[in-house]
Amino acid sequence: MALRNIVTQGDPALAKKCREVTEFNDRIRQLIDDLGDTLLESGGVGLAAPQVGVLRRVIVVLETNVGEDEDEILYELVNPEIIEQSGEQSGPEGCLSVPGVYGIVTRPEYVKVRAYDRDGEPFEVEAHGLTARCFCHEIDHLDGHLFTEKAERILDPEELAEDGEE
Ligand code: ZN
């Protein structure tokens, strides 16, 4: 288990377009492992490579919409791409790289994402609700975008206490 340091807003890594992964080697697999460990430790639901200062197109997303007796699923996606989306949801969103800030962001309710696994095998994954929101948020990171750019408004602390956090 290896934890990496999560960089925060203002770090240049968060504003850059990340490069595609072309070689599926041990270095990439180590990065994926570390992203997973760091995400689980942080208590968040998604993490992108640039958030640990690595400018490659890799994200991990936790699927929390599972049955009571089931374990959460940790998706590992290399070179992810949204190939279908539908619906709309508007709700509070936060980011491990923008601690303590939450804003209302509109995202698709459903997305289908195409990506590669750690061995370079292509696959597709579908997501609804919070997980769909998370895929969009993390893929935005790969293009150097933070949710604060898309937020219709930033919540003030009192609203936050009422809404809880996502
Ligand atoms: Zn984020």
mmCIF file of C-alpha atoms and ligand atoms in Angstrom:
data_model
loop_
_atom_site.group_PDB
_atom_site.id
_atom_site.type_symbol
_atom_site.label_atom_id
_atom_site.label_comp_id
_atom_site.label_asym_id
_atom_site.label_seq_id
_atom_site.Cartn_x
_atom_site.Cartn_y
_atom_site.Cartn_z
ATOM 1 C CA MET A 1 0.000 0.000 0.000
ATOM 2 C CA ALA A 2 1.370 3.348 -1.026
ATOM 3 C CA LEU A 3 -0.326 6.642 -0.439
ATOM 4 C CA ARG A 4 0.397 9.629 -2.622
ATOM 5 C CA ASN A 5 0.079 13.251 -1.712
ATOM 6 C CA ILE A 6 -3.046 14.964 -3.091
ATOM 7 C CA VAL A 7 -2.242 18.358 -4.595
ATOM 8 C CA THR A 8 -4.665 21.241 -4.149
ATOM 9 C CA GLN A 9 -6.043 24.105 -6.218
ATOM 10 C CA GLY A 10 -3.255 26.356 -7.468
ATOM 11 C CA ASP A 11 -0.950 23.433 -8.241
ATOM 12 C CA PRO A 12 -0.077 23.589 -11.977
ATOM 13 C CA ALA A 13 -0.784 19.836 -12.393
ATOM 14 C CA LEU A 14 -4.509 20.536 -11.944
ATOM 15 C CA ALA A 15 -4.664 22.915 -14.908
ATOM 16 C CA LYS A 16 -2.952 20.764 -17.555
ATOM 17 C CA LYS A 17 -4.255 18.372 -20.177
ATOM 18 C CA CYS A 18 -3.006 14.879 -19.335
ATOM 19 C CA ARG A 19 -1.356 12.555 -21.845
ATOM 20 C CA GLU A 20 -2.868 9.266 -22.945
ATOM 21 C CA VAL A 21 -1.324 6.079 -21.647
ATOM 22 C CA THR A 22 0.229 4.114 -24.518
ATOM 23 C CA GLU A 23 2.276 1.578 -22.571
ATOM 24 C CA PHE A 24 0.597 -0.616 -19.974
ATOM 25 C CA ASN A 25 3.589 -1.352 -17.791
ATOM 26 C CA ASP A 26 4.340 -1.849 -14.092
ATOM 27 C CA ARG A 27 4.704 1.875 -13.597
ATOM 28 C CA ILE A 28 1.127 2.466 -14.705
ATOM 29 C CA ARG A 29 -0.108 -0.443 -12.601
ATOM 30 C CA GLN A 30 1.712 1.005 -9.585
ATOM 31 C CA LEU A 31 0.078 4.376 -10.255
ATOM 32 C CA ILE A 32 -3.362 2.704 -10.415
ATOM 33 C CA ASP A 33 -2.717 0.840 -7.132
ATOM 34 C CA ASP A 34 -1.565 4.014 -5.428
ATOM 35 C CA LEU A 35 -4.567 5.994 -6.697
ATOM 36 C CA GLY A 36 -6.891 3.308 -5.295
ATOM 37 C CA ASP A 37 -5.129 3.269 -1.917
ATOM 38 C CA THR A 38 -5.068 7.056 -1.732
ATOM 39 C CA LEU A 39 -8.760 7.300 -2.646
ATOM 40 C CA LEU A 40 -9.860 4.746 -0.052
ATOM 41 C CA GLU A 41 -7.750 6.456 2.604
ATOM 42 C CA SER A 42 -9.175 9.883 1.717
ATOM 43 C CA GLY A 43 -12.809 8.818 2.029
ATOM 44 C CA GLY A 44 -13.634 10.376 -1.362
ATOM 45 C CA VAL A 45 -15.456 8.739 -4.280
ATOM 46 C CA GLY A 46 -13.049 9.492 -7.131
ATOM 47 C CA LEU A 47 -9.461 10.460 -7.847
ATOM 48 C CA ALA A 48 -7.585 11.399 -11.025
ATOM 49 C CA ALA A 49 -3.839 11.019 -11.666
ATOM 50 C CA PRO A 50 -3.176 14.787 -11.952
ATOM 51 C CA GLN A 51 -4.473 15.111 -8.364
ATOM 52 C CA VAL A 52 -1.352 13.243 -7.273
ATOM 53 C CA GLY A 53 0.789 15.251 -9.696
ATOM 54 C CA VAL A 54 0.948 12.673 -12.518
ATOM 55 C CA LEU A 55 -0.165 14.005 -15.907
ATOM 56 C CA ARG A 56 -1.520 10.755 -17.346
ATOM 57 C CA ARG A 57 -5.109 9.844 -18.261
ATOM 58 C CA VAL A 58 -5.888 7.526 -15.333
ATOM 59 C CA ILE A 59 -8.783 7.758 -12.862
ATOM 60 C CA VAL A 60 -10.295 5.629 -10.103
ATOM 61 C CA VAL A 61 -13.965 5.843 -9.153
ATOM 62 C CA LEU A 62 -15.804 4.195 -6.299
ATOM 63 C CA GLU A 63 -19.238 2.776 -7.181
ATOM 64 C CA THR A 64 -21.187 3.278 -3.959
ATOM 65 C CA ASN A 65 -24.573 2.367 -5.413
ATOM 66 C CA VAL A 66 -24.461 -1.303 -4.431
ATOM 67 C CA GLY A 67 -26.674 -3.620 -2.397
ATOM 68 C CA GLU A 68 -26.373 -3.655 1.372
ATOM 69 C CA ASP A 69 -24.353 -6.860 1.568
ATOM 70 C CA GLU A 70 -22.181 -6.064 -1.415
ATOM 71 C CA ASP A 71 -18.773 -4.427 -1.365
ATOM 72 C CA GLU A 72 -18.282 -1.126 -3.105
ATOM 73 C CA ILE A 73 -16.687 -1.493 -6.525
ATOM 74 C CA LEU A 74 -13.475 0.364 -7.319
ATOM 75 C CA TYR A 75 -13.324 1.128 -11.036
ATOM 76 C CA GLU A 76 -9.886 1.693 -12.540
ATOM 77 C CA LEU A 77 -9.963 3.488 -15.863
ATOM 78 C CA VAL A 78 -7.126 4.284 -18.230
ATOM 79 C CA ASN A 79 -7.772 6.732 -21.111
ATOM 80 C CA PRO A 80 -11.477 7.030 -20.173
ATOM 81 C CA GLU A 81 -13.906 8.589 -22.615
ATOM 82 C CA ILE A 82 -17.633 9.320 -22.234
ATOM 83 C CA ILE A 83 -19.316 7.703 -25.239
ATOM 84 C CA GLU A 84 -22.963 8.122 -24.197
ATOM 85 C CA GLN A 85 -24.808 10.359 -21.786
ATOM 86 C CA SER A 86 -28.388 11.252 -20.994
ATOM 87 C CA GLY A 87 -30.548 13.071 -18.484
ATOM 88 C CA GLU A 88 -29.524 15.781 -16.105
ATOM 89 C CA GLN A 89 -28.854 16.106 -12.394
ATOM 90 C CA SER A 90 -28.031 19.181 -10.384
ATOM 91 C CA GLY A 91 -26.492 18.894 -6.959
ATOM 92 C CA PRO A 92 -23.630 19.632 -4.594
ATOM 93 C CA GLU A 93 -20.173 18.565 -5.629
ATOM 94 C CA GLY A 94 -16.794 18.746 -3.936
ATOM 95 C CA CYS A 95 -13.212 17.767 -4.697
ATOM 96 C CA LEU A 96 -10.301 16.374 -2.683
ATOM 97 C CA SER A 97 -8.125 19.019 -4.377
ATOM 98 C CA VAL A 98 -10.432 21.884 -3.345
ATOM 99 C CA PRO A 99 -10.940 21.024 0.320
ATOM 100 C CA GLY A 100 -13.931 22.480 2.138
ATOM 101 C CA VAL A 101 -15.561 23.949 -0.984
ATOM 102 C CA TYR A 102 -18.849 22.674 -2.408
ATOM 103 C CA GLY A 103 -20.815 23.968 -5.346
ATOM 104 C CA ILE A 104 -23.927 23.138 -7.334
ATOM 105 C CA VAL A 105 -22.969 21.479 -10.625
ATOM 106 C CA THR A 106 -25.227 20.114 -13.356
ATOM 107 C CA ARG A 107 -24.119 16.791 -14.847
ATOM 108 C CA PRO A 108 -25.703 14.055 -16.931
ATOM 109 C CA GLU A 109 -27.751 11.548 -14.885
ATOM 110 C CA TYR A 110 -26.346 8.637 -16.894
ATOM 111 C CA VAL A 111 -23.045 8.058 -18.670
ATOM 112 C CA LYS A 112 -21.430 5.203 -20.518
ATOM 113 C CA VAL A 113 -17.634 5.314 -20.379
ATOM 114 C CA ARG A 114 -15.142 3.465 -22.534
ATOM 115 C CA ALA A 115 -11.696 2.872 -21.059
ATOM 116 C CA TYR A 116 -8.806 0.429 -20.779
ATOM 117 C CA ASP A 117 -7.981 -1.691 -17.776
ATOM 118 C CA ARG A 118 -4.523 -1.978 -16.166
ATOM 119 C CA ASP A 119 -3.484 -4.560 -18.752
ATOM 120 C CA GLY A 120 -4.617 -2.553 -21.758
ATOM 121 C CA GLU A 121 -7.894 -4.437 -22.317
ATOM 122 C CA PRO A 122 -10.758 -2.186 -23.451
ATOM 123 C CA PHE A 123 -14.059 -2.228 -21.538
ATOM 124 C CA GLU A 124 -17.172 -0.158 -21.025
ATOM 125 C CA VAL A 125 -18.914 0.822 -17.828
ATOM 126 C CA GLU A 126 -22.287 2.474 -17.216
ATOM 127 C CA ALA A 127 -23.143 4.673 -14.275
ATOM 128 C CA HIS A 128 -26.082 6.597 -12.857
ATOM 129 C CA GLY A 129 -26.483 9.319 -10.244
ATOM 130 C CA LEU A 130 -23.526 10.052 -7.997
ATOM 131 C CA THR A 131 -21.258 7.641 -9.860
ATOM 132 C CA ALA A 132 -22.085 9.247 -13.230
ATOM 133 C CA ARG A 133 -21.335 12.628 -11.657
ATOM 134 C CA CYS A 134 -18.046 11.277 -10.380
ATOM 135 C CA PHE A 135 -16.957 9.934 -13.790
ATOM 136 C CA CYS A 136 -17.627 13.363 -15.357
ATOM 137 C CA HIS A 137 -15.774 15.157 -12.547
ATOM 138 C CA GLU A 138 -12.698 12.904 -12.762
ATOM 139 C CA ILE A 139 -12.524 12.994 -16.572
ATOM 140 C CA ASP A 140 -12.679 16.811 -16.372
ATOM 141 C CA HIS A 141 -9.528 16.640 -14.219
ATOM 142 C CA LEU A 142 -7.711 14.916 -17.111
ATOM 143 C CA ASP A 143 -8.382 17.993 -19.237
ATOM 144 C CA GLY A 144 -7.266 20.416 -16.538
ATOM 145 C CA HIS A 145 -10.739 21.440 -15.351
ATOM 146 C CA LEU A 146 -11.987 21.783 -11.786
ATOM 147 C CA PHE A 147 -15.655 21.601 -10.739
ATOM 148 C CA THR A 148 -15.460 25.183 -9.499
ATOM 149 C CA GLU A 149 -15.327 26.311 -13.166
ATOM 150 C CA LYS A 150 -18.663 24.587 -13.802
ATOM 151 C CA ALA A 151 -20.426 25.314 -10.531
ATOM 152 C CA GLU A 152 -23.528 27.475 -10.913
ATOM 153 C CA ARG A 153 -22.853 28.721 -7.437
ATOM 154 C CA ILE A 154 -20.655 27.884 -4.467
ATOM 155 C CA LEU A 155 -22.505 26.869 -1.308
ATOM 156 C CA ASP A 156 -21.985 28.844 1.851
ATOM 157 C CA PRO A 157 -21.181 26.950 5.043
ATOM 158 C CA GLU A 158 -24.737 27.080 6.454
ATOM 159 C CA GLU A 159 -26.231 25.483 3.371
ATOM 160 C CA LEU A 160 -23.514 22.909 3.520
ATOM 161 C CA ALA A 161 -24.531 21.855 7.004
ATOM 162 C CA GLU A 162 -28.093 21.304 5.763
ATOM 163 C CA ASP A 163 -27.228 19.509 2.536
ATOM 164 C CA GLY A 164 -24.487 17.297 3.867
ATOM 165 C CA GLU A 165 -21.637 16.536 1.561
ATOM 166 C CA GLU A 166 -21.205 14.378 -1.454
HETATM 167 ZN ZN ZN B 1 -11.803 16.488 -8.086
#
